[in-house]
Amino acid sequence: IYHPGTGPMREARELHIAGTRLVERSAAADRTFVVWDVGLGAAANAIAALEALPDALEIHSFDLTAEPARFAARHAAELEYPQPWIHALNALTSTGEWRSPDARLRWHFHPGDFRQTMTRPGLPPPDAIFWDPYSPRSSPEIWQLEVLARLYATLVPERGCLLTSYSRSSAVRVTLLLAGFSVGAATGVGEKEEMTVAANQPGLLARPLGRDWLERVRRSANAAPLRPERPERQPITPEDLQALERHPQFSGGG
């Protein structure tokens, strides 16, 4: 239902695994790579990461409930992709943690509102963020500027991080930029022509948005950053546009 024409694993691999350059960047790191999987759902994104990095990976999955992951375990034969990971899913959803026998793979589940759980003590900063909550229309609270700014504040400047999202809307990209991220385009999957990648280090972006995109934002009827009081559709205000133009990505400062 949620992945027509592609299936969840293709989207996971092409957007989140390829988009964060997970395999290449982890190979260059001298430590265990850390992924924040925001929107565990039926666990396709996390499973794709476990299969891409079988030697050393630490995943922290966040969601309000583990029920979709339990559903995936119960229907593993029909869904196919969870089949090799039924034991891991059962451990994760019952105890909140699973480790491979050699402890090189570690998977943690943090139930609850991500606005609170992302600041729990002891959480390691991520190298990659799979940003896959429900859409800004159905779950507007998690996409808001204040939340993404707090997420950006959890990152370590010296530790590059890439965030991948299926959304390509101007409003979402403006929100990410005003939260502090640098933002670029990612190749689309299935019916989507383009998706979004964001970074805390501009040099990580292969296709950063340029001033031509900024011109489209000026003309857009739906480019205002996502805030609690924002109507469903709203053009960007002059104040937010000025703040966007001062972003190093467009001002030449980075």
PDB file of C-alpha atoms in Angstrom:
ATOM      1  CA  ILE A   1       0.000   0.000   0.000  1.00  0.00           C
ATOM      2  CA  TYR A   2       2.737   2.447   0.963  1.00  0.00           C
ATOM      3  CA  HIS A   3       5.234   1.457  -1.742  1.00  0.00           C
ATOM      4  CA  PRO A   4       3.227   0.932  -4.958  1.00  0.00           C
ATOM      5  CA  GLY A   5       5.278  -0.414  -7.831  1.00  0.00           C
ATOM      6  CA  THR A   6       8.536  -0.555  -5.872  1.00  0.00           C
ATOM      7  CA  GLY A   7       8.172  -2.535  -2.669  1.00  0.00           C
ATOM      8  CA  PRO A   8       9.636  -1.384   0.648  1.00  0.00           C
ATOM      9  CA  MET A   9      13.090  -2.888   0.181  1.00  0.00           C
ATOM     10  CA  ARG A  10      13.776  -1.205  -3.148  1.00  0.00           C
ATOM     11  CA  GLU A  11      12.886   2.178  -1.681  1.00  0.00           C
ATOM     12  CA  ALA A  12      14.981   1.454   1.406  1.00  0.00           C
ATOM     13  CA  ARG A  13      18.029   0.458  -0.617  1.00  0.00           C
ATOM     14  CA  GLU A  14      17.830   3.165  -3.280  1.00  0.00           C
ATOM     15  CA  LEU A  15      16.872   6.076  -1.040  1.00  0.00           C
ATOM     16  CA  HIS A  16      18.290   5.393   2.404  1.00  0.00           C
ATOM     17  CA  ILE A  17      21.221   3.030   1.797  1.00  0.00           C
ATOM     18  CA  ALA A  18      22.455   4.585  -1.457  1.00  0.00           C
ATOM     19  CA  GLY A  19      21.377   8.102  -0.463  1.00  0.00           C
ATOM     20  CA  THR A  20      23.446   8.104   2.725  1.00  0.00           C
ATOM     21  CA  ARG A  21      26.300   6.261   0.936  1.00  0.00           C
ATOM     22  CA  LEU A  22      26.149   3.900   3.872  1.00  0.00           C
ATOM     23  CA  VAL A  23      28.523   1.228   2.598  1.00  0.00           C
ATOM     24  CA  GLU A  24      31.211   3.589   1.293  1.00  0.00           C
ATOM     25  CA  ARG A  25      31.193   5.920   4.282  1.00  0.00           C
ATOM     26  CA  SER A  26      31.206   3.121   6.841  1.00  0.00           C
ATOM     27  CA  ALA A  27      34.168   1.508   5.090  1.00  0.00           C
ATOM     28  CA  ALA A  28      36.104   4.746   5.520  1.00  0.00           C
ATOM     29  CA  ALA A  29      35.191   5.087   9.202  1.00  0.00           C
ATOM     30  CA  ASP A  30      37.391   3.688  11.961  1.00  0.00           C
ATOM     31  CA  ARG A  31      34.426   2.862  14.222  1.00  0.00           C
ATOM     32  CA  THR A  32      30.997   1.299  14.208  1.00  0.00           C
ATOM     33  CA  PHE A  33      28.616   3.255  11.992  1.00  0.00           C
ATOM     34  CA  VAL A  34      25.500   4.608  13.720  1.00  0.00           C
ATOM     35  CA  VAL A  35      22.116   4.912  11.991  1.00  0.00           C
ATOM     36  CA  TRP A  36      19.039   6.648  13.398  1.00  0.00           C
ATOM     37  CA  ASP A  37      15.998   5.010  11.829  1.00  0.00           C
ATOM     38  CA  VAL A  38      13.210   7.536  12.431  1.00  0.00           C
ATOM     39  CA  GLY A  39       9.959   5.748  11.681  1.00  0.00           C
ATOM     40  CA  LEU A  40      10.661   2.052  12.312  1.00  0.00           C
ATOM     41  CA  GLY A  41       7.342   1.014  10.784  1.00  0.00           C
ATOM     42  CA  ALA A  42       7.572  -2.507   9.385  1.00  0.00           C
ATOM     43  CA  ALA A  43      11.395  -2.351   9.665  1.00  0.00           C
ATOM     44  CA  ALA A  44      12.312  -2.459   5.960  1.00  0.00           C
ATOM     45  CA  ASN A  45      14.758   0.459   6.230  1.00  0.00           C
ATOM     46  CA  ALA A  46      16.553  -1.016   9.233  1.00  0.00           C
ATOM     47  CA  ILE A  47      16.705  -4.494   7.692  1.00  0.00           C
ATOM     48  CA  ALA A  48      18.146  -3.026   4.481  1.00  0.00           C
ATOM     49  CA  ALA A  49      20.894  -1.396   6.567  1.00  0.00           C
ATOM     50  CA  LEU A  50      21.635  -4.620   8.467  1.00  0.00           C
ATOM     51  CA  GLU A  51      21.977  -6.462   5.173  1.00  0.00           C
ATOM     52  CA  ALA A  52      24.159  -3.725   3.656  1.00  0.00           C
ATOM     53  CA  LEU A  53      26.568  -3.613   6.623  1.00  0.00           C
ATOM     54  CA  PRO A  54      26.751  -7.136   8.059  1.00  0.00           C
ATOM     55  CA  ASP A  55      30.059  -6.574   9.889  1.00  0.00           C
ATOM     56  CA  ALA A  56      29.605  -3.492  12.094  1.00  0.00           C
ATOM     57  CA  LEU A  57      26.471  -1.400  12.550  1.00  0.00           C
ATOM     58  CA  GLU A  58      24.486   0.163  15.374  1.00  0.00           C
ATOM     59  CA  ILE A  59      20.872   1.089  14.605  1.00  0.00           C
ATOM     60  CA  HIS A  60      18.589   3.152  16.801  1.00  0.00           C
ATOM     61  CA  SER A  61      14.987   2.873  15.603  1.00  0.00           C
ATOM     62  CA  PHE A  62      12.331   5.316  16.779  1.00  0.00           C
ATOM     63  CA  ASP A  63       8.550   5.025  16.551  1.00  0.00           C
ATOM     64  CA  LEU A  64       5.437   5.554  18.626  1.00  0.00           C
ATOM     65  CA  THR A  65       4.696   1.819  18.583  1.00  0.00           C
ATOM     66  CA  ALA A  66       6.323  -1.445  17.560  1.00  0.00           C
ATOM     67  CA  GLU A  67       3.066  -2.907  16.226  1.00  0.00           C
ATOM     68  CA  PRO A  68       3.965  -2.543  12.488  1.00  0.00           C
ATOM     69  CA  ALA A  69       7.254  -4.363  13.176  1.00  0.00           C
ATOM     70  CA  ARG A  70       5.349  -7.113  15.007  1.00  0.00           C
ATOM     71  CA  PHE A  71       3.033  -7.318  11.997  1.00  0.00           C
ATOM     72  CA  ALA A  72       6.066  -7.745   9.730  1.00  0.00           C
ATOM     73  CA  ALA A  73       7.344 -10.605  11.895  1.00  0.00           C
ATOM     74  CA  ARG A  74       3.947 -12.316  11.941  1.00  0.00           C
ATOM     75  CA  HIS A  75       3.605 -12.040   8.155  1.00  0.00           C
ATOM     76  CA  ALA A  76       7.249 -12.584   7.247  1.00  0.00           C
ATOM     77  CA  ALA A  77       6.433 -15.345   4.747  1.00  0.00           C
ATOM     78  CA  GLU A  78       4.091 -13.111   2.755  1.00  0.00           C
ATOM     79  CA  LEU A  79       6.306 -10.022   2.972  1.00  0.00           C
ATOM     80  CA  GLU A  80       9.502 -12.058   2.362  1.00  0.00           C
ATOM     81  CA  TYR A  81      12.058  -9.404   3.393  1.00  0.00           C
ATOM     82  CA  PRO A  82      11.623  -9.981   7.187  1.00  0.00           C
ATOM     83  CA  GLN A  83      12.051 -13.770   6.877  1.00  0.00           C
ATOM     84  CA  PRO A  84      15.768 -13.930   7.845  1.00  0.00           C
ATOM     85  CA  TRP A  85      15.195 -11.405  10.621  1.00  0.00           C
ATOM     86  CA  ILE A  86      12.218 -12.859  12.520  1.00  0.00           C
ATOM     87  CA  HIS A  87      14.323 -13.599  15.618  1.00  0.00           C
ATOM     88  CA  ALA A  88      15.801 -10.114  15.581  1.00  0.00           C
ATOM     89  CA  LEU A  89      12.376  -8.494  15.172  1.00  0.00           C
ATOM     90  CA  ASN A  90      10.885 -10.549  17.988  1.00  0.00           C
ATOM     91  CA  ALA A  91      13.749  -9.640  20.312  1.00  0.00           C
ATOM     92  CA  LEU A  92      13.611  -5.974  19.321  1.00  0.00           C
ATOM     93  CA  THR A  93       9.855  -5.630  19.849  1.00  0.00           C
ATOM     94  CA  SER A  94       9.801  -7.588  23.112  1.00  0.00           C
ATOM     95  CA  THR A  95      12.950  -6.331  24.857  1.00  0.00           C
ATOM     96  CA  GLY A  96      13.861  -3.196  22.874  1.00  0.00           C
ATOM     97  CA  GLU A  97      17.215  -4.599  21.773  1.00  0.00           C
ATOM     98  CA  TRP A  98      18.788  -7.236  19.564  1.00  0.00           C
ATOM     99  CA  ARG A  99      22.453  -8.099  19.050  1.00  0.00           C
ATOM    100  CA  SER A 100      24.047 -10.509  16.630  1.00  0.00           C
ATOM    101  CA  PRO A 101      25.926 -13.437  18.233  1.00  0.00           C
ATOM    102  CA  ASP A 102      29.260 -11.674  17.682  1.00  0.00           C
ATOM    103  CA  ALA A 103      27.747  -8.326  18.857  1.00  0.00           C
ATOM    104  CA  ARG A 104      28.907  -6.573  15.683  1.00  0.00           C
ATOM    105  CA  LEU A 105      25.302  -5.744  14.813  1.00  0.00           C
ATOM    106  CA  ARG A 106      23.282  -3.903  17.449  1.00  0.00           C
ATOM    107  CA  TRP A 107      19.670  -2.805  17.035  1.00  0.00           C
ATOM    108  CA  HIS A 108      17.824  -0.714  19.613  1.00  0.00           C
ATOM    109  CA  PHE A 109      14.191   0.399  19.664  1.00  0.00           C
ATOM    110  CA  HIS A 110      13.082   3.635  21.359  1.00  0.00           C
ATOM    111  CA  PRO A 111       9.283   3.713  21.645  1.00  0.00           C
ATOM    112  CA  GLY A 112       7.478   6.997  22.149  1.00  0.00           C
ATOM    113  CA  ASP A 113       7.358  10.501  20.759  1.00  0.00           C
ATOM    114  CA  PHE A 114      10.576  11.218  18.839  1.00  0.00           C
ATOM    115  CA  ARG A 115      10.495  14.799  20.084  1.00  0.00           C
ATOM    116  CA  GLN A 116      11.353  13.381  23.505  1.00  0.00           C
ATOM    117  CA  THR A 117      13.217  10.175  22.700  1.00  0.00           C
ATOM    118  CA  MET A 118      15.818  11.808  20.445  1.00  0.00           C
ATOM    119  CA  THR A 119      17.379  13.554  23.450  1.00  0.00           C
ATOM    120  CA  ARG A 120      17.618  10.526  25.742  1.00  0.00           C
ATOM    121  CA  PRO A 121      20.965  10.386  27.588  1.00  0.00           C
ATOM    122  CA  GLY A 122      23.494   7.999  26.101  1.00  0.00           C
ATOM    123  CA  LEU A 123      22.256   8.037  22.526  1.00  0.00           C
ATOM    124  CA  PRO A 124      25.252   8.072  20.173  1.00  0.00           C
ATOM    125  CA  PRO A 125      25.182  10.783  17.477  1.00  0.00           C
ATOM    126  CA  PRO A 126      24.259   9.390  14.071  1.00  0.00           C
ATOM    127  CA  ASP A 127      26.297   9.074  10.903  1.00  0.00           C
ATOM    128  CA  ALA A 128      23.084   8.591   8.912  1.00  0.00           C
ATOM    129  CA  ILE A 129      19.417   9.389   9.539  1.00  0.00           C
ATOM    130  CA  PHE A 130      16.674   7.518   7.714  1.00  0.00           C
ATOM    131  CA  TRP A 131      13.925  10.143   7.996  1.00  0.00           C
ATOM    132  CA  ASP A 132      10.770   8.129   7.328  1.00  0.00           C
ATOM    133  CA  PRO A 133       7.907   9.213   9.607  1.00  0.00           C
ATOM    134  CA  TYR A 134       4.412   9.624   8.214  1.00  0.00           C
ATOM    135  CA  SER A 135       3.931  12.586   5.890  1.00  0.00           C
ATOM    136  CA  PRO A 136       3.866  16.248   6.969  1.00  0.00           C
ATOM    137  CA  ARG A 137       0.116  16.236   6.317  1.00  0.00           C
ATOM    138  CA  SER A 138      -0.719  13.228   8.510  1.00  0.00           C
ATOM    139  CA  SER A 139       1.943  13.796  11.220  1.00  0.00           C
ATOM    140  CA  PRO A 140       2.765  17.525  11.037  1.00  0.00           C
ATOM    141  CA  GLU A 141       4.156  17.702  14.569  1.00  0.00           C
ATOM    142  CA  ILE A 142       7.328  15.725  13.794  1.00  0.00           C
ATOM    143  CA  TRP A 143       8.208  17.677  10.626  1.00  0.00           C
ATOM    144  CA  GLN A 144       8.184  21.107  12.240  1.00  0.00           C
ATOM    145  CA  LEU A 145      11.105  23.498  12.209  1.00  0.00           C
ATOM    146  CA  GLU A 146      11.639  23.369  15.954  1.00  0.00           C
ATOM    147  CA  VAL A 147      11.892  19.552  15.892  1.00  0.00           C
ATOM    148  CA  LEU A 148      14.331  19.467  12.970  1.00  0.00           C
ATOM    149  CA  ALA A 149      16.430  22.198  14.591  1.00  0.00           C
ATOM    150  CA  ARG A 150      16.648  20.094  17.753  1.00  0.00           C
ATOM    151  CA  LEU A 151      17.591  17.083  15.639  1.00  0.00           C
ATOM    152  CA  TYR A 152      20.331  19.114  13.952  1.00  0.00           C
ATOM    153  CA  ALA A 153      21.617  20.144  17.391  1.00  0.00           C
ATOM    154  CA  THR A 154      22.181  16.473  18.318  1.00  0.00           C
ATOM    155  CA  LEU A 155      24.725  16.084  15.511  1.00  0.00           C
ATOM    156  CA  VAL A 156      28.456  16.379  16.035  1.00  0.00           C
ATOM    157  CA  PRO A 157      29.901  18.960  13.592  1.00  0.00           C
ATOM    158  CA  GLU A 158      33.103  16.975  13.090  1.00  0.00           C
ATOM    159  CA  ARG A 159      31.133  13.794  12.403  1.00  0.00           C
ATOM    160  CA  GLY A 160      29.462  14.012   9.018  1.00  0.00           C
ATOM    161  CA  CYS A 161      25.833  12.958   8.863  1.00  0.00           C
ATOM    162  CA  LEU A 162      23.471  12.472   5.926  1.00  0.00           C
ATOM    163  CA  LEU A 163      19.682  12.491   6.284  1.00  0.00           C
ATOM    164  CA  THR A 164      17.486  10.981   3.568  1.00  0.00           C
ATOM    165  CA  SER A 165      13.770  11.642   3.029  1.00  0.00           C
ATOM    166  CA  TYR A 166      11.210  10.619   0.424  1.00  0.00           C
ATOM    167  CA  SER A 167       9.762  14.161   0.421  1.00  0.00           C
ATOM    168  CA  ARG A 168      10.810  16.692  -2.198  1.00  0.00           C
ATOM    169  CA  SER A 169       8.404  19.478  -1.212  1.00  0.00           C
ATOM    170  CA  SER A 170       9.736  23.008  -1.069  1.00  0.00           C
ATOM    171  CA  ALA A 171       8.254  23.428   2.405  1.00  0.00           C
ATOM    172  CA  VAL A 172      10.153  20.423   3.783  1.00  0.00           C
ATOM    173  CA  ARG A 173      13.417  21.514   2.159  1.00  0.00           C
ATOM    174  CA  VAL A 174      13.047  25.075   3.440  1.00  0.00           C
ATOM    175  CA  THR A 175      12.380  23.699   6.923  1.00  0.00           C
ATOM    176  CA  LEU A 176      15.522  21.548   6.815  1.00  0.00           C
ATOM    177  CA  LEU A 177      17.617  24.494   5.636  1.00  0.00           C
ATOM    178  CA  LEU A 178      16.327  26.848   8.328  1.00  0.00           C
ATOM    179  CA  ALA A 179      16.946  24.102  10.903  1.00  0.00           C
ATOM    180  CA  GLY A 180      20.647  24.256   9.983  1.00  0.00           C
ATOM    181  CA  PHE A 181      21.079  21.487   7.421  1.00  0.00           C
ATOM    182  CA  SER A 182      22.493  21.841   3.936  1.00  0.00           C
ATOM    183  CA  VAL A 183      20.070  20.279   1.462  1.00  0.00           C
ATOM    184  CA  GLY A 184      20.344  18.548  -1.892  1.00  0.00           C
ATOM    185  CA  ALA A 185      18.361  16.437  -4.320  1.00  0.00           C
ATOM    186  CA  ALA A 186      18.404  12.648  -4.440  1.00  0.00           C
ATOM    187  CA  THR A 187      17.407  10.366  -7.285  1.00  0.00           C
ATOM    188  CA  GLY A 188      13.788   9.296  -7.034  1.00  0.00           C
ATOM    189  CA  VAL A 189      12.421   5.793  -6.640  1.00  0.00           C
ATOM    190  CA  GLY A 190       9.461   4.357  -8.538  1.00  0.00           C
ATOM    191  CA  GLU A 191       6.919   7.062  -9.347  1.00  0.00           C
ATOM    192  CA  LYS A 192       8.911   9.761  -7.534  1.00  0.00           C
ATOM    193  CA  GLU A 193      11.260  11.693  -9.801  1.00  0.00           C
ATOM    194  CA  GLU A 194      13.297  13.146  -6.970  1.00  0.00           C
ATOM    195  CA  MET A 195      13.784  12.875  -3.213  1.00  0.00           C
ATOM    196  CA  THR A 196      15.758  14.821  -0.628  1.00  0.00           C
ATOM    197  CA  VAL A 197      19.087  14.441   1.142  1.00  0.00           C
ATOM    198  CA  ALA A 198      20.366  16.772   3.878  1.00  0.00           C
ATOM    199  CA  ALA A 199      23.715  17.023   5.650  1.00  0.00           C
ATOM    200  CA  ASN A 200      25.481  18.757   8.504  1.00  0.00           C
ATOM    201  CA  GLN A 201      28.546  19.101   6.248  1.00  0.00           C
ATOM    202  CA  PRO A 202      27.869  20.669   2.820  1.00  0.00           C
ATOM    203  CA  GLY A 203      30.654  18.712   1.170  1.00  0.00           C
ATOM    204  CA  LEU A 204      28.710  15.488   1.680  1.00  0.00           C
ATOM    205  CA  LEU A 205      26.039  16.553  -0.815  1.00  0.00           C
ATOM    206  CA  ALA A 206      26.440  15.348  -4.400  1.00  0.00           C
ATOM    207  CA  ARG A 207      23.652  17.588  -5.786  1.00  0.00           C
ATOM    208  CA  PRO A 208      23.126  20.595  -3.499  1.00  0.00           C
ATOM    209  CA  LEU A 209      20.181  22.850  -4.209  1.00  0.00           C
ATOM    210  CA  GLY A 210      21.241  26.020  -5.991  1.00  0.00           C
ATOM    211  CA  ARG A 211      19.978  29.529  -6.509  1.00  0.00           C
ATOM    212  CA  ASP A 212      17.680  28.337  -9.298  1.00  0.00           C
ATOM    213  CA  TRP A 213      15.789  26.334  -6.664  1.00  0.00           C
ATOM    214  CA  LEU A 214      15.755  29.423  -4.441  1.00  0.00           C
ATOM    215  CA  GLU A 215      14.044  31.341  -7.232  1.00  0.00           C
ATOM    216  CA  ARG A 216      11.346  28.681  -7.383  1.00  0.00           C
ATOM    217  CA  VAL A 217      10.840  29.039  -3.644  1.00  0.00           C
ATOM    218  CA  ARG A 218      10.200  32.756  -4.095  1.00  0.00           C
ATOM    219  CA  ARG A 219       7.344  31.979  -6.490  1.00  0.00           C
ATOM    220  CA  SER A 220       5.941  28.936  -4.707  1.00  0.00           C
ATOM    221  CA  ALA A 221       2.537  29.027  -3.015  1.00  0.00           C
ATOM    222  CA  ASN A 222       3.650  26.339  -0.558  1.00  0.00           C
ATOM    223  CA  ALA A 223       7.206  27.072   0.595  1.00  0.00           C
ATOM    224  CA  ALA A 224       6.797  28.442   4.126  1.00  0.00           C
ATOM    225  CA  PRO A 225       8.678  26.390   6.735  1.00  0.00           C
ATOM    226  CA  LEU A 226       6.595  23.969   8.771  1.00  0.00           C
ATOM    227  CA  ARG A 227       5.515  25.505  12.072  1.00  0.00           C
ATOM    228  CA  PRO A 228       2.596  24.759  14.437  1.00  0.00           C
ATOM    229  CA  GLU A 229       0.586  27.807  13.345  1.00  0.00           C
ATOM    230  CA  ARG A 230       1.224  27.333   9.624  1.00  0.00           C
ATOM    231  CA  PRO A 231      -1.818  26.890   7.334  1.00  0.00           C
ATOM    232  CA  GLU A 232      -1.784  23.865   5.038  1.00  0.00           C
ATOM    233  CA  ARG A 233      -0.443  25.929   2.135  1.00  0.00           C
ATOM    234  CA  GLN A 234       1.436  29.189   2.527  1.00  0.00           C
ATOM    235  CA  PRO A 235       4.114  31.079   0.556  1.00  0.00           C
ATOM    236  CA  ILE A 236       7.348  31.907   2.303  1.00  0.00           C
ATOM    237  CA  THR A 237       7.384  35.191   4.228  1.00  0.00           C
ATOM    238  CA  PRO A 238       9.941  37.918   3.441  1.00  0.00           C
ATOM    239  CA  GLU A 239      11.586  37.295   6.830  1.00  0.00           C
ATOM    240  CA  ASP A 240      12.022  33.558   6.230  1.00  0.00           C
ATOM    241  CA  LEU A 241      13.214  34.206   2.682  1.00  0.00           C
ATOM    242  CA  GLN A 242      15.888  36.566   3.993  1.00  0.00           C
ATOM    243  CA  ALA A 243      16.990  33.934   6.523  1.00  0.00           C
ATOM    244  CA  LEU A 244      17.133  31.356   3.718  1.00  0.00           C
ATOM    245  CA  GLU A 245      19.214  33.660   1.523  1.00  0.00           C
ATOM    246  CA  ARG A 246      21.695  34.077   4.394  1.00  0.00           C
ATOM    247  CA  HIS A 247      22.179  30.310   4.620  1.00  0.00           C
ATOM    248  CA  PRO A 248      25.806  29.460   3.681  1.00  0.00           C
ATOM    249  CA  GLN A 249      24.505  27.223   0.891  1.00  0.00           C
ATOM    250  CA  PHE A 250      23.224  30.293  -0.972  1.00  0.00           C
ATOM    251  CA  SER A 251      25.280  33.143   0.449  1.00  0.00           C
ATOM    252  CA  GLY A 252      28.635  31.676  -0.529  1.00  0.00           C
ATOM    253  CA  GLY A 253      29.675  31.127   3.081  1.00  0.00           C
ATOM    254  CA  GLY A 254      30.021  27.372   2.847  1.00  0.00           C
TER     255      GLY A 254
END
